[in-house]
Amino acid sequence: MSFEFREENTMGMIHIDLFATVDLVGQAPGDPGEDPDGFPFGGWQAPMFDETVGRQVGAGMEGMDALLLGRRTYDIFAAFWPNQVDGVDSGIATLFNGVPKYVASRGNPDLDWAGSTQLGPDLVSAVHELRDKHEHVHVIGSLNLVQTLLRKRLFDRLDLWIFPIMLGVGKKVFDGGVVPANLVLLEPPVTSSKGAVLLRYGLGAGTPGSGDMRREDRGVG
């Protein structure tokens, strides 16, 4: 079965970049202090990060010209990346520090990170405006924001990393935040030496169909 890929030729694209366990926990992958509320496994991604993951993450960011972040992820990034320009992740630091940052928040975030702007209360309109301004807007982490983008179908690409562990607790990447949608696998999955798998999808046209697996003409074989 194949699905038509919904390509936006005249608008910028919204990329969602997610790191998750096999049981789809996406909370605090990078650091124990990232999001510790009731979560004992902060930094779970670090032991499984290898050259393949690093290379593919970097390749997925090619062309990025804006970041769209939720409040919590923004605060974490703002405290970290401005201080990494001379570190091992200097390339990513230079990219993140240089592009415009947009923050989806109902509160009053501290926007000291250069190039930061808070979006207005109408997220749908704000995302459409971002598509008019930029070619490749990336959403990294930001699970609460991602739920809204998935619910509203306000995304074009989904890079989903699955790491070979199960945690049993933590915030889920698709926890109540999706509507029925077809996805198109844009390229063969990439696997790392430690068992991580990258699935790179585009948002397809239409909604999922249904059928009868008992029928002889179901297309198998």
PDB file of C-alpha atoms in Angstrom:
ATOM      1  CA  MET A   1       0.000   0.000   0.000  1.00  0.00           C
ATOM      2  CA  SER A   2       1.275   3.470  -0.815  1.00  0.00           C
ATOM      3  CA  PHE A   3       0.110   6.923   0.143  1.00  0.00           C
ATOM      4  CA  GLU A   4       0.502  10.222  -1.628  1.00  0.00           C
ATOM      5  CA  PHE A   5       3.005  12.516   0.054  1.00  0.00           C
ATOM      6  CA  ARG A   6       1.571  15.937   0.821  1.00  0.00           C
ATOM      7  CA  GLU A   7       4.284  18.253  -0.494  1.00  0.00           C
ATOM      8  CA  GLU A   8       4.005  21.963   0.239  1.00  0.00           C
ATOM      9  CA  ASN A   9       5.719  23.671  -2.698  1.00  0.00           C
ATOM     10  CA  THR A  10       4.866  27.248  -1.857  1.00  0.00           C
ATOM     11  CA  MET A  11       5.256  27.184   1.907  1.00  0.00           C
ATOM     12  CA  GLY A  12       7.929  26.385   4.401  1.00  0.00           C
ATOM     13  CA  MET A  13       7.957  23.020   6.128  1.00  0.00           C
ATOM     14  CA  ILE A  14       7.518  22.098   9.781  1.00  0.00           C
ATOM     15  CA  HIS A  15       9.858  19.300  10.876  1.00  0.00           C
ATOM     16  CA  ILE A  16       9.240  17.420  14.139  1.00  0.00           C
ATOM     17  CA  ASP A  17      12.355  15.743  15.574  1.00  0.00           C
ATOM     18  CA  LEU A  18      11.644  13.215  18.323  1.00  0.00           C
ATOM     19  CA  PHE A  19      13.715  10.779  20.369  1.00  0.00           C
ATOM     20  CA  ALA A  20      11.746   7.978  21.995  1.00  0.00           C
ATOM     21  CA  THR A  21      12.037   4.579  23.642  1.00  0.00           C
ATOM     22  CA  VAL A  22      10.317   1.450  22.309  1.00  0.00           C
ATOM     23  CA  ASP A  23       7.385   2.211  24.640  1.00  0.00           C
ATOM     24  CA  LEU A  24       7.389   5.733  23.172  1.00  0.00           C
ATOM     25  CA  VAL A  25       8.592   7.662  26.201  1.00  0.00           C
ATOM     26  CA  GLY A  26      10.121  10.932  25.043  1.00  0.00           C
ATOM     27  CA  GLN A  27      10.748  12.651  28.381  1.00  0.00           C
ATOM     28  CA  ALA A  28      14.200  14.036  29.232  1.00  0.00           C
ATOM     29  CA  PRO A  29      16.361  12.053  26.799  1.00  0.00           C
ATOM     30  CA  GLY A  30      19.454  14.230  27.134  1.00  0.00           C
ATOM     31  CA  ASP A  31      20.133  15.002  30.783  1.00  0.00           C
ATOM     32  CA  PRO A  32      19.041  13.921  34.303  1.00  0.00           C
ATOM     33  CA  GLY A  33      18.010  17.485  35.139  1.00  0.00           C
ATOM     34  CA  GLU A  34      16.155  18.124  31.889  1.00  0.00           C
ATOM     35  CA  ASP A  35      12.642  17.282  33.104  1.00  0.00           C
ATOM     36  CA  PRO A  36      12.913  15.444  36.430  1.00  0.00           C
ATOM     37  CA  ASP A  37       9.308  15.695  37.628  1.00  0.00           C
ATOM     38  CA  GLY A  38       8.555  12.159  38.806  1.00  0.00           C
ATOM     39  CA  PHE A  39      10.927  10.737  36.194  1.00  0.00           C
ATOM     40  CA  PRO A  40      13.987   8.730  37.305  1.00  0.00           C
ATOM     41  CA  PHE A  41      15.535   8.043  33.885  1.00  0.00           C
ATOM     42  CA  GLY A  42      16.678  11.483  32.707  1.00  0.00           C
ATOM     43  CA  GLY A  43      19.491  11.191  30.162  1.00  0.00           C
ATOM     44  CA  TRP A  44      18.434   7.739  28.940  1.00  0.00           C
ATOM     45  CA  GLN A  45      19.537   8.516  25.369  1.00  0.00           C
ATOM     46  CA  ALA A  46      23.180   9.257  26.238  1.00  0.00           C
ATOM     47  CA  PRO A  47      24.431   5.634  26.581  1.00  0.00           C
ATOM     48  CA  MET A  48      23.030   4.806  23.130  1.00  0.00           C
ATOM     49  CA  PHE A  49      24.265   7.837  21.231  1.00  0.00           C
ATOM     50  CA  ASP A  50      26.852   6.830  18.626  1.00  0.00           C
ATOM     51  CA  GLU A  51      28.429   8.080  15.417  1.00  0.00           C
ATOM     52  CA  THR A  52      25.482   7.001  13.264  1.00  0.00           C
ATOM     53  CA  VAL A  53      22.950   8.807  15.426  1.00  0.00           C
ATOM     54  CA  GLY A  54      25.103  11.937  15.534  1.00  0.00           C
ATOM     55  CA  ARG A  55      25.622  11.931  11.782  1.00  0.00           C
ATOM     56  CA  GLN A  56      21.946  11.431  10.978  1.00  0.00           C
ATOM     57  CA  VAL A  57      20.807  14.060  13.478  1.00  0.00           C
ATOM     58  CA  GLY A  58      23.204  16.532  11.873  1.00  0.00           C
ATOM     59  CA  ALA A  59      22.062  15.619   8.357  1.00  0.00           C
ATOM     60  CA  GLY A  60      18.426  16.061   9.361  1.00  0.00           C
ATOM     61  CA  MET A  61      19.148  19.644  10.387  1.00  0.00           C
ATOM     62  CA  GLU A  62      20.577  20.681   7.021  1.00  0.00           C
ATOM     63  CA  GLY A  63      18.720  23.709   5.769  1.00  0.00           C
ATOM     64  CA  MET A  64      17.164  24.523   9.139  1.00  0.00           C
ATOM     65  CA  ASP A  65      16.425  28.236   9.284  1.00  0.00           C
ATOM     66  CA  ALA A  66      14.268  28.464  12.422  1.00  0.00           C
ATOM     67  CA  LEU A  67      13.493  26.648  15.674  1.00  0.00           C
ATOM     68  CA  LEU A  68       9.995  26.303  17.130  1.00  0.00           C
ATOM     69  CA  LEU A  69      10.087  25.215  20.780  1.00  0.00           C
ATOM     70  CA  GLY A  70       7.858  24.756  23.771  1.00  0.00           C
ATOM     71  CA  ARG A  71       8.597  26.725  26.927  1.00  0.00           C
ATOM     72  CA  ARG A  72      10.412  23.967  28.845  1.00  0.00           C
ATOM     73  CA  THR A  73      12.620  22.928  25.923  1.00  0.00           C
ATOM     74  CA  TYR A  74      13.374  26.547  25.141  1.00  0.00           C
ATOM     75  CA  ASP A  75      14.565  27.189  28.695  1.00  0.00           C
ATOM     76  CA  ILE A  76      16.801  24.100  28.568  1.00  0.00           C
ATOM     77  CA  PHE A  77      18.279  25.040  25.193  1.00  0.00           C
ATOM     78  CA  ALA A  78      18.736  28.703  26.127  1.00  0.00           C
ATOM     79  CA  ALA A  79      20.751  27.730  29.196  1.00  0.00           C
ATOM     80  CA  PHE A  80      22.907  25.242  27.288  1.00  0.00           C
ATOM     81  CA  TRP A  81      23.627  26.079  23.646  1.00  0.00           C
ATOM     82  CA  PRO A  82      25.014  29.628  23.980  1.00  0.00           C
ATOM     83  CA  ASN A  83      27.793  28.084  26.096  1.00  0.00           C
ATOM     84  CA  GLN A  84      28.749  25.349  23.614  1.00  0.00           C
ATOM     85  CA  VAL A  85      30.297  27.343  20.771  1.00  0.00           C
ATOM     86  CA  ASP A  86      33.771  26.037  21.611  1.00  0.00           C
ATOM     87  CA  GLY A  87      32.721  22.526  22.626  1.00  0.00           C
ATOM     88  CA  VAL A  88      32.358  19.222  20.803  1.00  0.00           C
ATOM     89  CA  ASP A  89      28.895  20.274  19.579  1.00  0.00           C
ATOM     90  CA  SER A  90      30.052  23.627  18.254  1.00  0.00           C
ATOM     91  CA  GLY A  91      28.430  23.046  14.856  1.00  0.00           C
ATOM     92  CA  ILE A  92      24.969  22.534  16.314  1.00  0.00           C
ATOM     93  CA  ALA A  93      25.554  25.366  18.801  1.00  0.00           C
ATOM     94  CA  THR A  94      26.427  27.767  15.989  1.00  0.00           C
ATOM     95  CA  LEU A  95      23.311  26.721  14.063  1.00  0.00           C
ATOM     96  CA  PHE A  96      20.940  26.982  17.022  1.00  0.00           C
ATOM     97  CA  ASN A  97      22.411  30.263  18.227  1.00  0.00           C
ATOM     98  CA  GLY A  98      22.199  31.786  14.756  1.00  0.00           C
ATOM     99  CA  VAL A  99      18.663  30.933  13.633  1.00  0.00           C
ATOM    100  CA  PRO A 100      15.498  32.643  14.883  1.00  0.00           C
ATOM    101  CA  LYS A 101      13.887  30.907  17.855  1.00  0.00           C
ATOM    102  CA  TYR A 102      10.102  30.934  18.313  1.00  0.00           C
ATOM    103  CA  VAL A 103       8.587  29.990  21.678  1.00  0.00           C
ATOM    104  CA  ALA A 104       5.060  28.657  22.089  1.00  0.00           C
ATOM    105  CA  SER A 105       4.036  29.598  25.614  1.00  0.00           C
ATOM    106  CA  ARG A 106       1.041  31.053  27.417  1.00  0.00           C
ATOM    107  CA  GLY A 107       3.325  32.462  30.106  1.00  0.00           C
ATOM    108  CA  ASN A 108       6.056  35.070  30.102  1.00  0.00           C
ATOM    109  CA  PRO A 109       9.288  33.284  29.168  1.00  0.00           C
ATOM    110  CA  ASP A 110      12.655  34.938  29.579  1.00  0.00           C
ATOM    111  CA  LEU A 111      13.792  35.574  25.990  1.00  0.00           C
ATOM    112  CA  ASP A 112      17.444  36.445  26.602  1.00  0.00           C
ATOM    113  CA  TRP A 113      18.668  33.966  23.977  1.00  0.00           C
ATOM    114  CA  ALA A 114      19.498  36.072  20.924  1.00  0.00           C
ATOM    115  CA  GLY A 115      16.925  35.882  18.154  1.00  0.00           C
ATOM    116  CA  SER A 116      14.051  34.672  20.340  1.00  0.00           C
ATOM    117  CA  THR A 117      10.392  35.623  19.889  1.00  0.00           C
ATOM    118  CA  GLN A 118       7.278  34.495  21.708  1.00  0.00           C
ATOM    119  CA  LEU A 119       4.390  33.408  19.491  1.00  0.00           C
ATOM    120  CA  GLY A 120       0.933  34.854  19.896  1.00  0.00           C
ATOM    121  CA  PRO A 121      -1.944  32.922  21.509  1.00  0.00           C
ATOM    122  CA  ASP A 122      -3.309  31.638  18.172  1.00  0.00           C
ATOM    123  CA  LEU A 123      -0.819  28.844  17.482  1.00  0.00           C
ATOM    124  CA  VAL A 124      -2.395  27.785  14.190  1.00  0.00           C
ATOM    125  CA  SER A 125      -2.104  31.258  12.697  1.00  0.00           C
ATOM    126  CA  ALA A 126       1.402  31.661  14.111  1.00  0.00           C
ATOM    127  CA  VAL A 127       2.623  28.422  12.520  1.00  0.00           C
ATOM    128  CA  HIS A 128       1.195  29.447   9.153  1.00  0.00           C
ATOM    129  CA  GLU A 129       3.065  32.738   9.477  1.00  0.00           C
ATOM    130  CA  LEU A 130       6.276  30.840  10.216  1.00  0.00           C
ATOM    131  CA  ARG A 131       5.775  28.825   7.042  1.00  0.00           C
ATOM    132  CA  ASP A 132       5.592  32.082   5.112  1.00  0.00           C
ATOM    133  CA  LYS A 133       8.847  33.342   6.671  1.00  0.00           C
ATOM    134  CA  HIS A 134      11.024  30.213   6.703  1.00  0.00           C
ATOM    135  CA  GLU A 135      11.766  27.143   4.607  1.00  0.00           C
ATOM    136  CA  HIS A 136      12.625  24.572   7.279  1.00  0.00           C
ATOM    137  CA  VAL A 137      11.316  25.093  10.811  1.00  0.00           C
ATOM    138  CA  HIS A 138      12.350  22.392  13.291  1.00  0.00           C
ATOM    139  CA  VAL A 139      10.517  21.389  16.457  1.00  0.00           C
ATOM    140  CA  ILE A 140      12.823  19.465  18.815  1.00  0.00           C
ATOM    141  CA  GLY A 141      11.516  17.774  21.945  1.00  0.00           C
ATOM    142  CA  SER A 142       8.733  20.073  23.183  1.00  0.00           C
ATOM    143  CA  LEU A 143       6.273  17.228  23.783  1.00  0.00           C
ATOM    144  CA  ASN A 144       3.309  19.393  24.783  1.00  0.00           C
ATOM    145  CA  LEU A 145       3.737  21.548  21.687  1.00  0.00           C
ATOM    146  CA  VAL A 146       4.137  18.453  19.521  1.00  0.00           C
ATOM    147  CA  GLN A 147       0.772  17.117  20.758  1.00  0.00           C
ATOM    148  CA  THR A 148      -0.899  20.272  19.465  1.00  0.00           C
ATOM    149  CA  LEU A 149       0.912  20.193  16.131  1.00  0.00           C
ATOM    150  CA  LEU A 150      -0.074  16.557  15.616  1.00  0.00           C
ATOM    151  CA  ARG A 151      -3.688  17.243  16.583  1.00  0.00           C
ATOM    152  CA  LYS A 152      -3.897  20.134  14.143  1.00  0.00           C
ATOM    153  CA  ARG A 153      -1.890  18.368  11.390  1.00  0.00           C
ATOM    154  CA  LEU A 154       0.525  21.299  11.540  1.00  0.00           C
ATOM    155  CA  PHE A 155       3.600  19.401  10.441  1.00  0.00           C
ATOM    156  CA  ASP A 156       5.137  18.128   7.218  1.00  0.00           C
ATOM    157  CA  ARG A 157       7.990  15.839   8.290  1.00  0.00           C
ATOM    158  CA  LEU A 158       8.496  13.589  11.304  1.00  0.00           C
ATOM    159  CA  ASP A 159      11.935  12.256  12.207  1.00  0.00           C
ATOM    160  CA  LEU A 160      11.286   9.605  14.855  1.00  0.00           C
ATOM    161  CA  TRP A 161      14.236   7.946  16.589  1.00  0.00           C
ATOM    162  CA  ILE A 162      13.375   4.748  18.451  1.00  0.00           C
ATOM    163  CA  PHE A 163      15.948   3.546  20.998  1.00  0.00           C
ATOM    164  CA  PRO A 164      16.027  -0.089  22.190  1.00  0.00           C
ATOM    165  CA  ILE A 165      14.908   0.362  25.789  1.00  0.00           C
ATOM    166  CA  MET A 166      11.571   0.430  27.602  1.00  0.00           C
ATOM    167  CA  LEU A 167      11.084   2.645  30.668  1.00  0.00           C
ATOM    168  CA  GLY A 168       7.491   2.096  31.674  1.00  0.00           C
ATOM    169  CA  VAL A 169       7.114   5.637  33.018  1.00  0.00           C
ATOM    170  CA  GLY A 170       7.395   9.107  31.548  1.00  0.00           C
ATOM    171  CA  LYS A 171       5.692  11.402  29.082  1.00  0.00           C
ATOM    172  CA  LYS A 172       4.761   9.723  25.804  1.00  0.00           C
ATOM    173  CA  VAL A 173       5.420  11.325  22.436  1.00  0.00           C
ATOM    174  CA  PHE A 174       1.919  10.538  21.099  1.00  0.00           C
ATOM    175  CA  ASP A 175      -0.027  10.690  24.346  1.00  0.00           C
ATOM    176  CA  GLY A 176      -3.474  11.824  23.227  1.00  0.00           C
ATOM    177  CA  GLY A 177      -2.101  14.235  20.653  1.00  0.00           C
ATOM    178  CA  VAL A 178      -2.900  12.746  17.254  1.00  0.00           C
ATOM    179  CA  VAL A 179      -5.720  12.617  14.767  1.00  0.00           C
ATOM    180  CA  PRO A 180      -6.030   9.889  12.109  1.00  0.00           C
ATOM    181  CA  ALA A 181      -3.401  10.505   9.430  1.00  0.00           C
ATOM    182  CA  ASN A 182      -1.425   8.670   6.782  1.00  0.00           C
ATOM    183  CA  LEU A 183       2.360   8.910   6.896  1.00  0.00           C
ATOM    184  CA  VAL A 184       4.770   8.230   4.059  1.00  0.00           C
ATOM    185  CA  LEU A 185       8.173   6.661   4.688  1.00  0.00           C
ATOM    186  CA  LEU A 186      10.506   9.034   2.866  1.00  0.00           C
ATOM    187  CA  GLU A 187      13.594   6.823   2.875  1.00  0.00           C
ATOM    188  CA  PRO A 188      14.687   3.420   4.193  1.00  0.00           C
ATOM    189  CA  PRO A 189      15.087   3.264   7.970  1.00  0.00           C
ATOM    190  CA  VAL A 190      18.552   3.925   9.364  1.00  0.00           C
ATOM    191  CA  THR A 191      19.886   1.713  12.152  1.00  0.00           C
ATOM    192  CA  SER A 192      22.781   2.378  14.499  1.00  0.00           C
ATOM    193  CA  SER A 193      25.286  -0.062  15.944  1.00  0.00           C
ATOM    194  CA  LYS A 194      23.502   0.152  19.306  1.00  0.00           C
ATOM    195  CA  GLY A 195      20.086  -0.665  17.898  1.00  0.00           C
ATOM    196  CA  ALA A 196      18.527   2.771  17.453  1.00  0.00           C
ATOM    197  CA  VAL A 197      16.269   3.159  14.408  1.00  0.00           C
ATOM    198  CA  LEU A 198      15.466   6.362  12.530  1.00  0.00           C
ATOM    199  CA  LEU A 199      12.085   6.499  10.803  1.00  0.00           C
ATOM    200  CA  ARG A 200      11.727   9.541   8.567  1.00  0.00           C
ATOM    201  CA  TYR A 201       8.136  10.212   7.551  1.00  0.00           C
ATOM    202  CA  GLY A 202       6.204  12.795   5.614  1.00  0.00           C
ATOM    203  CA  LEU A 203       2.573  13.679   6.288  1.00  0.00           C
ATOM    204  CA  GLY A 204       0.473  11.865   3.708  1.00  0.00           C
ATOM    205  CA  ALA A 205      -2.771  12.863   2.107  1.00  0.00           C
ATOM    206  CA  GLY A 206      -6.139  11.718   3.399  1.00  0.00           C
ATOM    207  CA  THR A 207      -6.912   9.554   6.402  1.00  0.00           C
ATOM    208  CA  PRO A 208      -6.304   5.845   7.048  1.00  0.00           C
ATOM    209  CA  GLY A 209      -8.566   3.384   5.304  1.00  0.00           C
ATOM    210  CA  SER A 210      -9.698  -0.017   6.481  1.00  0.00           C
ATOM    211  CA  GLY A 211     -10.118  -3.463   5.026  1.00  0.00           C
ATOM    212  CA  ASP A 212     -10.647  -7.135   5.813  1.00  0.00           C
ATOM    213  CA  MET A 213      -7.511  -9.218   6.396  1.00  0.00           C
ATOM    214  CA  ARG A 214      -9.585 -12.369   5.833  1.00  0.00           C
ATOM    215  CA  ARG A 215     -10.218 -11.533   2.182  1.00  0.00           C
ATOM    216  CA  GLU A 216      -8.155 -13.390  -0.377  1.00  0.00           C
ATOM    217  CA  ASP A 217      -7.682 -10.198  -2.396  1.00  0.00           C
ATOM    218  CA  ARG A 218      -6.168  -8.175   0.414  1.00  0.00           C
ATOM    219  CA  GLY A 219      -2.961  -7.636  -1.584  1.00  0.00           C
ATOM    220  CA  VAL A 220      -0.652 -10.012   0.274  1.00  0.00           C
ATOM    221  CA  GLY A 221       1.671 -12.261  -1.674  1.00  0.00           C
TER     222      GLY A 221
END
